């Protein structure tokens, strides 16, 4: 199994890509500080717990996987490791 080496974040607004970010995998330690406050609020509203997601990733020995996807009518977020 190949371990993930990058944290990926893609943000779209009105269907158009506004951000496509690639960070080193060690950025997981700071994922909450990398995300805008509005995104963190949306995660809490959807009961998405970043701390437990990061723990799951570590427990899987950094197997590539999607953390979460949020699709609102105007804005969408996708966060994963590859």
Short mmCIF file of C-alpha atoms in Angstrom, two decimals:
data_model
loop_
_atom_site.label_atom_id
_atom_site.label_comp_id
_atom_site.label_asym_id
_atom_site.label_seq_id
_atom_site.Cartn_x
_atom_site.Cartn_y
_atom_site.Cartn_z
CA UNK A 1 0.00 0.00 0.00
CA UNK A 2 1.24 3.44 -0.91
CA UNK A 3 1.00 6.14 1.76
CA UNK A 4 -0.50 9.52 0.99
CA UNK A 5 2.00 12.35 0.70
CA UNK A 6 -0.30 15.30 0.02
CA UNK A 7 -3.30 16.97 1.60
CA UNK A 8 -5.65 18.30 -1.11
CA UNK A 9 -8.32 20.96 -0.78
CA UNK A 10 -10.59 22.05 -3.62
CA UNK A 11 -13.13 24.83 -3.23
CA UNK A 12 -15.70 25.70 -5.89
CA UNK A 13 -18.07 28.64 -5.99
CA UNK A 14 -21.02 28.58 -8.38
CA UNK A 15 -19.50 25.51 -10.03
CA UNK A 16 -16.18 27.21 -10.78
CA UNK A 17 -12.97 26.17 -9.09
CA UNK A 18 -11.76 28.96 -6.79
CA UNK A 19 -8.98 27.11 -4.96
CA UNK A 20 -7.00 23.96 -5.63
CA UNK A 21 -4.47 23.54 -2.86
CA UNK A 22 -1.82 20.84 -2.44
CA UNK A 23 -0.01 20.70 0.89
CA UNK A 24 2.50 18.25 2.35
CA UNK A 25 0.90 15.48 4.42
CA UNK A 26 2.33 16.88 7.66
CA UNK A 27 -0.10 19.81 7.21
CA UNK A 28 -2.73 17.50 8.74
CA UNK A 29 -1.41 18.56 12.14
CA UNK A 30 -2.70 22.08 11.41
CA UNK A 31 -5.75 21.40 9.24
CA UNK A 32 -8.14 23.38 11.43
CA UNK A 33 -5.97 26.50 11.20
CA UNK A 34 -5.73 26.14 7.41
CA UNK A 35 -9.48 26.23 6.88
CA UNK A 36 -11.60 29.40 6.77
CA UNK A 37 -13.95 29.96 9.70
CA UNK A 38 -16.99 29.61 7.45
CA UNK A 39 -15.85 26.11 6.46
CA UNK A 40 -15.31 25.13 10.09
CA UNK A 41 -18.84 26.30 10.92
CA UNK A 42 -20.24 24.17 8.07
CA UNK A 43 -18.33 21.15 9.38
CA UNK A 44 -19.78 21.60 12.86
CA UNK A 45 -23.29 22.01 11.42
CA UNK A 46 -22.82 18.66 9.67
CA UNK A 47 -21.25 16.96 12.71
CA UNK A 48 -17.95 16.45 10.88
CA UNK A 49 -15.18 16.12 13.47
CA UNK A 50 -11.76 16.93 12.01
CA UNK A 51 -9.94 15.54 15.02
CA UNK A 52 -11.51 12.09 14.58
CA UNK A 53 -10.87 12.19 10.82
CA UNK A 54 -7.18 12.91 11.37
CA UNK A 55 -7.01 10.07 13.92
CA UNK A 56 -8.65 7.71 11.42
CA UNK A 57 -6.08 8.70 8.79
CA UNK A 58 -3.20 8.08 11.18
CA UNK A 59 -4.70 4.72 12.21
CA UNK A 60 -4.93 3.74 8.53
CA UNK A 61 -1.20 4.50 8.15
CA UNK A 62 -2.00 7.42 5.83
CA UNK A 63 -3.92 5.41 3.24
CA UNK A 64 -5.21 7.77 0.50
CA UNK A 65 -8.82 8.71 1.28
CA UNK A 66 -11.44 11.46 1.22
CA UNK A 67 -11.92 13.37 4.46
CA UNK A 68 -15.17 15.05 3.55
CA UNK A 69 -17.16 16.78 0.84
CA UNK A 70 -19.62 19.60 1.38
CA UNK A 71 -21.87 20.57 -1.50
CA UNK A 72 -23.99 23.66 -1.02
CA UNK A 73 -25.90 25.36 -3.84
CA UNK A 74 -23.28 28.11 -4.15
CA UNK A 75 -20.10 26.65 -2.69
CA UNK A 76 -18.52 23.21 -2.37
CA UNK A 77 -15.51 21.91 -0.48
CA UNK A 78 -13.60 18.66 -0.98
CA UNK A 79 -10.71 17.64 1.28
CA UNK A 80 -8.69 14.43 0.86
CA UNK A 81 -5.22 12.94 0.96
CA UNK A 82 -3.42 11.33 -1.92
#
